[in-house]
């Protein structure tokens, strides 16, 4: 296993290009199951979760060809489905595997999917996925930790989600597109990744209206076909936000290219309130625009509360906590989406941050500087917050359990180093023997 060494204290400067969005790529890759044939997808990020999704699709009987290199064109053949199952060993590594439920039921009339169980950030049940699919006519049985689903005939229905759920909305949407009649999804998630999925489904012939609002209407069609042109995945708003936060925490000046500017509103607003100069240009060429951030003065404390889109995203909460750890004063961070998403706080404390988590709220009292330390990544965004803290800290930081980071950030250290950071990925048996040194040293044995 690898770990990351960061020698902190260098203001980031330059331009960084955002990769395709993980949380759009995963449902779109899985949605190809709905339309038998060859699919071409562009801007697919080279991430561990994408690899897992492609291997799951391979086990289902749909081989893929992924050329070397980031953002390469992925070729997927979904002509034949041999196996309608998402096994536990895949689902436990990646909860998004549960997204095969809707497409497999719609195409095969049956699916067997392991229940994901809890994870580091919360219990995260899938009751809303099942409730929505049941409304469309699916029947489920629980057996040995698996959900066995069957349906003879999918029928359009009115579905009321108890809360806006991103993958729940996506799962039900992917079944509703092939149902007989009209479905209306009320209290649907409005996240941009749901919108990108709806666009992809439409490119395959689906009839969908209202994506991006809380009411999505679907007029079912008898069959879908692969899009006529290659489909490009939207850029990753959380990756973009993380690089903006990296520029902010190091007091640098960074331009983020191919950024989904319109989807970053709440994050940009918070960064401006924290004293950063942020300018945007939606004419950046390619799939997104450009965001330029510069910080010359001290960071001001800004309290945030996570909310479904267009509110402040829960996937930027951990990064914001790192930023506020070095702001000039007290801020409050309230997490309203997940019940246990403050695991990074304990690690930031080890770096000298002053944070008091209390239930869903954490009070952060900014300190003049963080200190490098050995810390443990607990989930994907927690890892990103530790990277930000390491970039700003005095001395060296060692981040263990790097695999979390590789699930969601493409070539992170290469991108950061191109901005002037000093980040090295090394095997776990390499130890930092000189605190404060940028140079890791391999310890014999
Ligand atoms: N919920 C239920 N029942 C359900 C579904 C959700 O109670 O059937 C609850 C969850 O426990 C949570 C809330 O509803 O408290 C919202 O969860 P949601 O279903 O929206 O989350 P998700 O679909 O499992 C996606 C992203 C997450 C992101 C959340 C919130 C993907 C693959 N994952 O998860 O991304 O945090 O939406 O925006 O799209 C990440 O990228 O680091 C990540 C965790």
Short mmCIF file of C-alpha atoms and ligand atoms in Angstrom, two decimals:
data_model
loop_
_atom_site.label_atom_id
_atom_site.label_comp_id
_atom_site.label_asym_id
_atom_site.label_seq_id
_atom_site.Cartn_x
_atom_site.Cartn_y
_atom_site.Cartn_z
CA UNK A 1 0.00 0.00 0.00
CA UNK A 2 1.15 3.56 -0.64
CA UNK A 3 1.19 6.65 1.49
CA UNK A 4 1.71 10.32 0.77
CA UNK A 5 4.45 12.65 2.03
CA UNK A 6 3.73 16.34 1.86
CA UNK A 7 6.25 19.00 2.67
CA UNK A 8 4.01 21.96 3.45
CA UNK A 9 4.19 25.72 3.29
CA UNK A 10 4.42 26.34 -0.45
CA UNK A 11 1.82 28.69 -1.97
CA UNK A 12 0.31 26.95 -5.02
CA UNK A 13 0.61 28.80 -8.33
CA UNK A 14 -0.47 27.96 -11.84
CA UNK A 15 -3.19 26.17 -13.74
CA UNK A 16 -4.80 22.81 -13.07
CA UNK A 17 -7.27 20.95 -15.25
CA UNK A 18 -10.27 19.23 -13.68
CA UNK A 19 -11.01 15.58 -14.59
CA UNK A 20 -14.35 14.00 -15.33
CA UNK A 21 -16.71 13.74 -12.35
CA UNK A 22 -16.53 10.48 -10.41
CA UNK A 23 -20.13 10.72 -9.25
CA UNK A 24 -21.37 11.31 -12.82
CA UNK A 25 -19.11 8.68 -14.40
CA UNK A 26 -20.25 5.84 -12.12
CA UNK A 27 -24.03 6.07 -12.83
CA UNK A 28 -23.41 6.79 -16.54
CA UNK A 29 -21.14 3.76 -16.94
CA UNK A 30 -23.83 1.65 -15.27
CA UNK A 31 -26.63 3.23 -17.34
CA UNK A 32 -25.04 1.77 -20.48
CA UNK A 33 -26.60 -1.53 -19.33
CA UNK A 34 -29.97 -0.10 -20.40
CA UNK A 35 -29.08 0.05 -24.10
CA UNK A 36 -27.55 -3.06 -25.70
CA UNK A 37 -24.63 -2.29 -28.02
CA UNK A 38 -21.33 -0.42 -28.10
CA UNK A 39 -20.95 2.76 -26.03
CA UNK A 40 -18.22 5.38 -26.25
CA UNK A 41 -17.63 7.60 -23.22
CA UNK A 42 -15.19 10.50 -23.06
CA UNK A 43 -13.68 12.33 -20.09
CA UNK A 44 -13.98 9.22 -17.89
CA UNK A 45 -11.64 9.79 -14.94
CA UNK A 46 -8.92 7.23 -14.26
CA UNK A 47 -9.97 6.35 -10.69
CA UNK A 48 -10.14 3.24 -8.54
CA UNK A 49 -13.96 3.48 -8.40
CA UNK A 50 -14.17 3.64 -12.20
CA UNK A 51 -11.96 0.54 -12.40
CA UNK A 52 -14.24 -1.24 -9.93
CA UNK A 53 -17.34 -0.26 -11.91
CA UNK A 54 -15.82 -1.53 -15.16
CA UNK A 55 -14.85 -4.80 -13.50
CA UNK A 56 -18.39 -5.16 -12.12
CA UNK A 57 -19.79 -4.55 -15.63
CA UNK A 58 -17.29 -7.12 -16.92
CA UNK A 59 -18.60 -9.70 -14.45
CA UNK A 60 -22.13 -8.95 -15.62
CA UNK A 61 -20.94 -9.80 -19.14
CA UNK A 62 -20.15 -6.36 -20.56
CA UNK A 63 -16.46 -6.04 -21.49
CA UNK A 64 -14.75 -2.67 -21.79
CA UNK A 65 -11.67 -1.29 -23.43
CA UNK A 66 -9.86 1.46 -21.55
CA UNK A 67 -6.79 2.91 -23.31
CA UNK A 68 -3.92 4.18 -21.19
CA UNK A 69 -4.06 7.75 -19.96
CA UNK A 70 -6.30 10.10 -18.07
CA UNK A 71 -9.59 11.14 -19.65
CA UNK A 72 -9.26 8.48 -22.32
CA UNK A 73 -12.21 7.26 -24.37
CA UNK A 74 -13.80 4.20 -22.78
CA UNK A 75 -15.42 1.65 -25.09
CA UNK A 76 -18.05 -0.60 -23.50
CA UNK A 77 -20.00 -3.44 -25.05
CA UNK A 78 -23.34 -4.07 -23.36
CA UNK A 79 -24.80 -6.30 -26.09
CA UNK A 80 -25.14 -9.29 -23.79
CA UNK A 81 -25.87 -9.69 -20.12
CA UNK A 82 -24.69 -12.96 -18.66
CA UNK A 83 -25.10 -12.41 -14.94
CA UNK A 84 -27.55 -10.07 -13.10
CA UNK A 85 -25.63 -9.78 -9.87
CA UNK A 86 -23.53 -7.30 -7.91
CA UNK A 87 -21.66 -9.46 -5.36
CA UNK A 88 -20.71 -8.45 -1.82
CA UNK A 89 -16.98 -8.29 -2.55
CA UNK A 90 -17.61 -5.47 -5.05
CA UNK A 91 -20.43 -3.62 -3.25
CA UNK A 92 -18.53 -3.50 0.05
CA UNK A 93 -15.68 -1.70 -1.74
CA UNK A 94 -17.96 0.70 -3.59
CA UNK A 95 -21.51 1.50 -2.51
CA UNK A 96 -22.37 2.95 -5.93
CA UNK A 97 -22.48 -0.65 -7.24
CA UNK A 98 -26.04 -0.69 -5.93
CA UNK A 99 -26.87 1.44 -9.00
CA UNK A 100 -26.98 -1.72 -11.15
CA UNK A 101 -30.29 -2.61 -9.49
CA UNK A 102 -32.51 -0.28 -11.57
CA UNK A 103 -30.88 -1.00 -14.98
CA UNK A 104 -30.72 -4.79 -14.46
CA UNK A 105 -34.38 -4.93 -13.39
CA UNK A 106 -35.36 -2.78 -16.36
CA UNK A 107 -33.43 -4.84 -18.89
CA UNK A 108 -33.49 -8.37 -17.44
CA UNK A 109 -36.50 -8.33 -15.12
CA UNK A 110 -34.27 -9.56 -12.30
CA UNK A 111 -31.29 -8.50 -10.22
CA UNK A 112 -29.41 -9.72 -7.19
CA UNK A 113 -27.44 -7.06 -5.38
CA UNK A 114 -25.61 -7.24 -2.08
CA UNK A 115 -26.79 -4.71 0.49
CA UNK A 116 -23.93 -2.25 1.02
CA UNK A 117 -24.10 -1.96 4.82
CA UNK A 118 -22.82 1.11 6.67
CA UNK A 119 -19.65 3.00 5.89
CA UNK A 120 -17.23 5.44 7.45
CA UNK A 121 -19.55 8.43 7.01
CA UNK A 122 -22.85 6.96 8.14
CA UNK A 123 -25.46 4.19 8.04
CA UNK A 124 -26.54 5.06 4.49
CA UNK A 125 -29.53 2.75 3.92
CA UNK A 126 -31.00 2.09 0.44
CA UNK A 127 -34.67 1.96 1.50
CA UNK A 128 -35.56 4.86 -0.83
CA UNK A 129 -34.06 3.04 -3.83
CA UNK A 130 -36.21 -0.02 -3.05
CA UNK A 131 -39.33 2.03 -2.29
CA UNK A 132 -39.09 3.84 -5.65
CA UNK A 133 -38.46 0.64 -7.61
CA UNK A 134 -41.34 -1.09 -5.81
CA UNK A 135 -43.65 1.74 -6.90
CA UNK A 136 -42.65 0.86 -10.50
CA UNK A 137 -43.71 -2.77 -9.92
CA UNK A 138 -40.51 -4.43 -8.67
CA UNK A 139 -40.66 -6.98 -5.84
CA UNK A 140 -37.79 -7.55 -3.44
CA UNK A 141 -36.75 -10.28 -1.04
CA UNK A 142 -33.87 -10.12 1.37
CA UNK A 143 -31.74 -13.25 1.45
CA UNK A 144 -28.35 -13.71 3.05
CA UNK A 145 -27.46 -10.01 2.90
CA UNK A 146 -28.59 -9.76 -0.73
CA UNK A 147 -31.62 -8.05 -2.22
CA UNK A 148 -33.25 -10.25 -4.86
CA UNK A 149 -35.40 -8.17 -7.18
CA UNK A 150 -37.89 -9.23 -9.84
CA UNK A 151 -40.30 -7.46 -12.13
CA UNK A 152 -42.54 -8.74 -14.93
CA UNK A 153 -43.64 -5.40 -16.25
CA UNK A 154 -42.34 -1.98 -15.18
CA UNK A 155 -45.19 0.54 -14.91
CA UNK A 156 -44.84 4.32 -14.56
CA UNK A 157 -45.74 5.64 -11.09
CA UNK A 158 -45.69 8.68 -8.79
CA UNK A 159 -42.73 8.36 -6.43
CA UNK A 160 -42.24 10.52 -3.35
CA UNK A 161 -38.75 10.28 -1.88
CA UNK A 162 -38.61 10.89 1.89
CA UNK A 163 -35.38 12.85 1.37
CA UNK A 164 -33.50 13.91 -1.76
CA UNK A 165 -31.13 10.99 -2.39
CA UNK A 166 -28.60 11.20 -5.22
CA UNK A 167 -28.07 7.52 -6.07
CA UNK A 168 -31.68 6.72 -5.06
CA UNK A 169 -32.96 9.21 -7.64
CA UNK A 170 -30.52 7.80 -10.21
CA UNK A 171 -31.49 4.17 -9.58
CA UNK A 172 -35.21 4.85 -9.92
CA UNK A 173 -34.68 7.14 -12.91
CA UNK A 174 -32.78 4.38 -14.73
CA UNK A 175 -35.69 1.98 -14.27
CA UNK A 176 -38.43 4.54 -15.04
CA UNK A 177 -36.99 5.31 -18.50
CA UNK A 178 -38.00 1.81 -19.66
CA UNK A 179 -41.32 1.63 -17.74
CA UNK A 180 -44.66 1.57 -19.44
CA UNK A 181 -46.19 5.06 -18.96
CA UNK A 182 -45.30 8.22 -17.11
CA UNK A 183 -43.37 8.37 -13.83
CA UNK A 184 -43.02 11.45 -11.65
CA UNK A 185 -40.16 11.53 -9.14
CA UNK A 186 -41.02 13.99 -6.35
CA UNK A 187 -38.38 15.35 -3.95
CA UNK A 188 -35.74 14.15 -6.42
CA UNK A 189 -32.07 15.04 -5.92
CA UNK A 190 -31.04 18.16 -7.87
CA UNK A 191 -27.31 17.42 -7.95
CA UNK A 192 -25.52 18.19 -11.26
CA UNK A 193 -24.48 14.52 -11.54
CA UNK A 194 -28.18 13.53 -11.67
CA UNK A 195 -28.56 16.09 -14.47
CA UNK A 196 -25.61 14.59 -16.37
CA UNK A 197 -27.12 11.11 -16.05
CA UNK A 198 -30.47 12.40 -17.35
CA UNK A 199 -28.67 13.99 -20.32
CA UNK A 200 -26.95 10.68 -21.09
CA UNK A 201 -30.23 8.77 -20.82
CA UNK A 202 -31.81 11.29 -23.17
CA UNK A 203 -28.94 10.80 -25.64
CA UNK A 204 -29.96 7.10 -25.62
CA UNK A 205 -33.56 8.00 -26.47
CA UNK A 206 -35.14 8.41 -23.02
CA UNK A 207 -37.83 11.04 -22.47
CA UNK A 208 -37.05 13.00 -19.32
CA UNK A 209 -37.99 16.49 -18.13
CA UNK A 210 -37.25 18.46 -15.00
CA UNK A 211 -33.77 17.15 -14.10
CA UNK A 212 -32.03 19.69 -11.89
CA UNK A 213 -35.35 20.47 -10.17
CA UNK A 214 -36.99 18.43 -7.42
CA UNK A 215 -39.64 17.02 -9.78
CA UNK A 216 -38.45 14.80 -12.61
CA UNK A 217 -40.98 13.50 -15.13
CA UNK A 218 -40.18 10.45 -17.23
CA UNK A 219 -42.23 9.20 -20.15
CA UNK A 220 -41.13 5.58 -20.54
CA UNK A 221 -40.00 4.22 -23.92
CA UNK A 222 -39.91 0.55 -25.01
CA UNK A 223 -36.16 0.45 -25.74
CA UNK A 224 -32.99 2.57 -25.67
CA UNK A 225 -29.95 2.51 -27.99
CA UNK A 226 -26.36 3.67 -27.39
CA UNK A 227 -25.89 7.42 -28.08
CA UNK A 228 -24.96 8.21 -31.70
CA UNK A 229 -21.94 10.31 -30.64
CA UNK A 230 -19.42 9.66 -27.83
CA UNK A 231 -20.76 11.10 -24.57
CA UNK A 232 -18.44 13.31 -22.47
CA UNK A 233 -18.79 13.06 -18.68
CA UNK A 234 -19.16 16.45 -16.93
CA UNK A 235 -16.16 17.87 -15.03
CA UNK A 236 -15.83 17.13 -11.32
CA UNK A 237 -17.12 20.03 -9.19
CA UNK A 238 -15.69 18.54 -5.97
CA UNK A 239 -12.24 18.07 -7.48
CA UNK A 240 -12.43 21.68 -8.74
CA UNK A 241 -13.52 22.88 -5.29
CA UNK A 242 -10.68 20.95 -3.65
CA UNK A 243 -8.04 22.66 -5.85
CA UNK A 244 -9.59 26.06 -5.13
CA UNK A 245 -9.40 25.27 -1.41
CA UNK A 246 -5.76 24.18 -1.89
CA UNK A 247 -4.95 27.56 -3.42
CA UNK A 248 -6.81 29.29 -0.59
CA UNK A 249 -5.18 27.39 2.28
CA UNK A 250 -1.65 27.93 0.90
CA UNK A 251 -2.20 31.61 0.07
CA UNK A 252 -1.58 30.96 -3.62
CA UNK A 253 -3.04 31.91 -6.98
CA UNK A 254 -4.49 29.08 -9.07
CA UNK A 255 -6.63 28.85 -12.19
CA UNK A 256 -8.85 25.79 -12.35
CA UNK A 257 -9.61 24.85 -15.96
CA UNK A 258 -12.53 22.81 -17.27
CA UNK A 259 -14.36 23.67 -14.08
CA UNK A 260 -18.15 23.35 -13.87
CA UNK A 261 -18.46 27.03 -12.90
CA UNK A 262 -22.24 27.16 -12.54
CA UNK A 263 -22.26 24.13 -10.25
CA UNK A 264 -19.68 25.62 -7.87
CA UNK A 265 -21.80 28.59 -6.70
CA UNK A 266 -21.99 27.83 -2.96
CA UNK A 267 -18.29 26.93 -2.73
CA UNK A 268 -17.16 30.07 -4.59
CA UNK A 269 -19.42 32.22 -2.42
CA UNK A 270 -17.88 30.74 0.76
CA UNK A 271 -14.34 31.21 -0.59
CA UNK A 272 -15.06 34.87 -1.35
CA UNK A 273 -16.50 35.36 2.13
CA UNK A 274 -13.24 33.87 3.49
CA UNK A 275 -11.31 36.70 1.84
CA UNK A 276 -10.24 35.06 -1.44
CA UNK A 277 -10.44 36.89 -4.76
CA UNK A 278 -12.33 34.61 -7.11
CA UNK A 279 -13.12 35.35 -10.76
CA UNK A 280 -14.92 33.06 -13.17
CA UNK A 281 -15.11 32.70 -16.91
CA UNK A 282 -17.68 30.34 -18.37
CA UNK A 283 -16.16 30.57 -21.86
CA UNK A 284 -13.16 28.42 -20.94
CA UNK A 285 -13.55 26.02 -23.85
CA UNK A 286 -14.09 22.28 -23.43
CA UNK A 287 -16.78 20.99 -21.14
CA UNK A 288 -16.40 23.68 -18.47
CA UNK A 289 -15.10 27.17 -17.72
CA UNK A 290 -12.29 28.64 -15.65
CA UNK A 291 -12.14 29.75 -12.04
CA UNK A 292 -9.23 31.82 -10.80
CA UNK A 293 -8.57 32.13 -7.06
CA UNK A 294 -6.01 34.30 -5.33
CA UNK A 295 -5.49 34.93 -1.64
CA UNK A 296 -3.19 37.63 -0.41
CA UNK A 297 -4.71 38.56 2.98
CA UNK A 298 -5.54 36.39 5.99
CA UNK A 299 -8.32 33.78 5.82
CA UNK A 300 -11.54 34.93 7.45
CA UNK A 301 -13.72 32.46 9.38
CA UNK A 302 -16.87 31.44 7.49
CA UNK A 303 -19.48 29.10 8.97
CA UNK A 304 -21.13 26.65 6.60
CA UNK A 305 -23.97 24.16 6.69
CA UNK A 306 -24.05 21.29 4.20
CA UNK A 307 -27.22 21.08 2.13
CA UNK A 308 -28.43 19.23 -0.97
CA UNK A 309 -27.51 21.04 -4.21
CA UNK A 310 -27.41 24.02 -4.77
CA UNK A 311 -26.38 24.37 -1.10
CA UNK A 312 -22.86 23.83 0.22
CA UNK A 313 -21.92 20.22 -0.74
CA UNK A 314 -21.24 17.64 1.96
CA UNK A 315 -18.38 16.42 -0.26
CA UNK A 316 -16.57 19.75 0.41
CA UNK A 317 -17.24 19.85 4.17
CA UNK A 318 -14.01 18.12 5.23
CA UNK A 319 -11.92 20.35 2.96
CA UNK A 320 -13.67 23.42 4.41
CA UNK A 321 -12.84 22.28 7.94
CA UNK A 322 -9.14 22.10 7.01
CA UNK A 323 -9.35 25.62 5.57
CA UNK A 324 -11.12 27.03 8.62
CA UNK A 325 -8.48 25.44 10.87
CA UNK A 326 -6.12 28.23 9.82
CA UNK A 327 -8.66 31.08 9.54
CA UNK A 328 -8.44 34.12 11.81
CA UNK A 329 -11.24 33.29 14.25
CA UNK A 330 -14.14 30.98 15.06
CA UNK A 331 -16.41 29.24 12.58
CA UNK A 332 -19.08 26.57 12.81
CA UNK A 333 -19.43 23.65 10.43
CA UNK A 334 -22.78 21.91 10.40
CA UNK A 335 -23.20 18.57 8.60
CA UNK A 336 -26.84 17.86 7.75
CA UNK A 337 -26.53 15.09 5.11
CA UNK A 338 -24.56 12.34 6.86
CA UNK A 339 -24.57 11.51 10.58
CA UNK A 340 -20.89 10.65 10.99
CA UNK A 341 -18.85 12.78 8.66
CA UNK A 342 -16.38 14.42 11.07
CA UNK A 343 -13.77 11.64 11.21
CA UNK A 344 -11.17 14.02 9.75
CA UNK A 345 -11.54 16.33 12.78
CA UNK A 346 -9.59 13.95 15.03
CA UNK A 347 -6.76 13.77 12.48
CA UNK A 348 -6.70 17.56 12.02
CA UNK A 349 -6.41 17.87 15.82
CA UNK A 350 -3.19 15.83 15.59
CA UNK A 351 -1.88 18.56 13.29
CA UNK A 352 -2.60 21.27 15.85
CA UNK A 353 -6.09 22.33 14.75
CA UNK A 354 -8.57 23.45 17.44
CA UNK A 355 -11.85 21.75 16.58
CA UNK A 356 -14.68 20.72 18.89
CA UNK A 357 -17.08 18.34 17.16
CA UNK A 358 -20.44 18.00 18.90
CA UNK A 359 -23.01 15.87 17.09
CA UNK A 360 -23.76 17.43 13.73
CA UNK A 361 -21.83 20.62 14.45
CA UNK A 362 -18.12 21.30 14.82
CA UNK A 363 -16.70 24.54 16.19
CA UNK A 364 -13.37 25.47 14.64
CA UNK A 365 -11.08 28.02 16.26
CA UNK A 366 -8.47 28.97 13.71
CA UNK A 367 -4.78 28.64 14.68
CA UNK A 368 -1.90 30.61 13.10
CA UNK A 369 -0.37 27.43 11.60
CA UNK A 370 -0.80 23.65 11.47
CA UNK A 371 2.07 21.26 12.20
CA UNK A 372 3.03 18.32 10.00
CA UNK A 373 2.19 14.90 11.48
CA UNK A 374 1.43 11.30 10.56
CA UNK A 375 -2.32 11.06 9.94
CA UNK A 376 -4.77 8.45 8.76
CA UNK A 377 -7.26 8.94 5.94
CA UNK A 378 -10.68 7.54 6.88
CA UNK A 379 -12.70 8.24 3.73
CA UNK A 380 -12.29 9.97 0.41
CA UNK A 381 -13.08 13.58 1.35
CA UNK A 382 -11.42 13.23 4.78
CA UNK A 383 -8.27 12.31 2.84
CA UNK A 384 -8.61 15.45 0.73
CA UNK A 385 -8.90 17.58 3.86
CA UNK A 386 -5.69 16.04 5.26
CA UNK A 387 -3.90 16.78 1.98
CA UNK A 388 -4.99 20.43 2.23
CA UNK A 389 -3.85 20.58 5.85
CA UNK A 390 -0.51 19.02 4.85
CA UNK A 391 0.00 21.55 2.05
CA UNK A 392 -0.40 24.41 4.53
CA UNK A 393 1.35 22.83 7.53
CA UNK A 394 4.82 23.60 8.83
CA UNK A 395 7.07 20.60 8.22
CA UNK A 396 6.16 17.23 6.73
CA UNK A 397 2.91 15.34 6.80
CA UNK A 398 2.54 11.65 6.16
CA UNK A 399 -0.93 10.45 5.08
CA UNK A 400 -1.67 6.75 5.51
CA UNK A 401 -4.44 4.70 3.85
CA UNK A 402 -4.08 6.44 0.55
CA UNK A 403 -6.45 4.09 -1.27
CA UNK A 404 -9.37 6.31 -0.20
CA UNK A 405 -7.88 9.21 -2.14
CA UNK A 406 -7.33 7.12 -5.27
CA UNK A 407 -11.07 6.42 -5.37
CA UNK A 408 -11.86 10.02 -6.27
CA UNK A 409 -8.85 12.15 -7.27
CA UNK A 410 -7.12 11.49 -10.58
CA UNK A 411 -3.31 11.97 -10.48
CA UNK A 412 -3.60 14.12 -7.36
CA UNK A 413 0.09 14.40 -6.54
CA UNK A 414 1.07 15.11 -10.16
CA UNK A 415 -1.52 17.90 -10.37
CA UNK A 416 -0.47 19.41 -7.03
CA UNK A 417 3.25 19.19 -7.86
CA UNK A 418 2.62 20.97 -11.17
CA UNK A 419 1.25 23.81 -9.03
CA UNK A 420 4.47 23.92 -7.01
CA UNK A 421 3.55 21.60 -4.13
CA UNK A 422 5.98 19.03 -2.76
CA UNK A 423 4.00 15.79 -2.59
CA UNK A 424 5.44 12.30 -2.95
CA UNK A 425 3.72 8.93 -3.09
CA UNK A 426 5.83 6.22 -1.53
CA UNK A 427 5.31 2.60 -0.45
CA UNK A 428 4.26 2.07 3.17
CA UNK A 429 7.68 0.72 4.22
CA UNK A 430 9.34 4.06 3.54
CA UNK A 431 9.63 6.12 6.70
CA UNK A 432 10.20 9.78 7.22
CA UNK A 433 13.38 9.75 9.32
CA UNK A 434 14.07 13.46 9.40
CA UNK A 435 11.03 15.46 10.52
CA UNK A 436 10.83 18.61 8.46
CA UNK A 437 12.65 17.03 5.54
CA UNK A 438 11.01 16.84 2.16
CA UNK A 439 12.97 13.74 1.30
CA UNK A 440 11.52 10.41 2.47
CA UNK A 441 14.14 7.80 3.30
CA UNK A 442 13.63 4.06 2.87
CA UNK A 443 14.33 2.26 6.12
CA UNK A 444 16.02 -1.09 5.60
CA UNK A 445 13.96 -4.19 6.40
N1 LIG B 1 -30.61 7.93 2.55
C1 LIG B 1 -31.52 7.12 3.18
N2 LIG B 1 -32.12 6.13 2.44
C2 LIG B 1 -31.83 5.92 1.13
C3 LIG B 1 -30.89 6.76 0.49
C4 LIG B 1 -30.30 7.76 1.23
O1 LIG B 1 -31.80 7.26 4.37
O2 LIG B 1 -32.41 4.99 0.53
C5 LIG B 1 -29.96 9.02 3.31
C6 LIG B 1 -28.46 8.82 3.46
O3 LIG B 1 -28.15 7.96 4.53
C7 LIG B 1 -27.98 10.25 3.65
C8 LIG B 1 -28.93 11.07 2.78
O4 LIG B 1 -30.06 10.22 2.56
O5 LIG B 1 -28.14 10.62 5.00
C9 LIG B 1 -28.39 11.48 1.42
O6 LIG B 1 -27.68 10.40 0.85
P1 LIG B 1 -27.62 10.15 -0.74
O7 LIG B 1 -28.43 8.95 -1.05
O8 LIG B 1 -27.92 11.40 -1.47
O9 LIG B 1 -26.08 9.78 -0.91
P2 LIG B 1 -25.52 8.74 -1.95
O10 LIG B 1 -26.35 8.75 -3.16
O11 LIG B 1 -25.25 7.45 -1.27
C10 LIG B 1 -23.99 10.43 -3.25
C11 LIG B 1 -22.54 10.54 -3.58
C12 LIG B 1 -21.79 10.90 -2.30
C13 LIG B 1 -22.34 12.23 -1.77
C14 LIG B 1 -23.85 12.12 -1.54
C15 LIG B 1 -24.50 13.42 -1.12
C16 LIG B 1 -22.28 9.03 -5.43
C17 LIG B 1 -21.73 7.76 -5.96
N3 LIG B 1 -22.07 9.29 -4.13
O12 LIG B 1 -24.10 9.37 -2.28
O13 LIG B 1 -20.42 11.07 -2.67
O14 LIG B 1 -21.71 12.56 -0.55
O15 LIG B 1 -24.49 11.66 -2.76
O16 LIG B 1 -24.29 14.41 -2.06
O17 LIG B 1 -22.89 9.79 -6.15
C18 LIG B 1 -18.11 11.16 -2.31
O18 LIG B 1 -17.96 11.37 -3.52
O19 LIG B 1 -17.17 11.29 -1.49
C19 LIG B 1 -19.41 10.77 -1.79
C20 LIG B 1 -19.57 10.21 -0.59
#
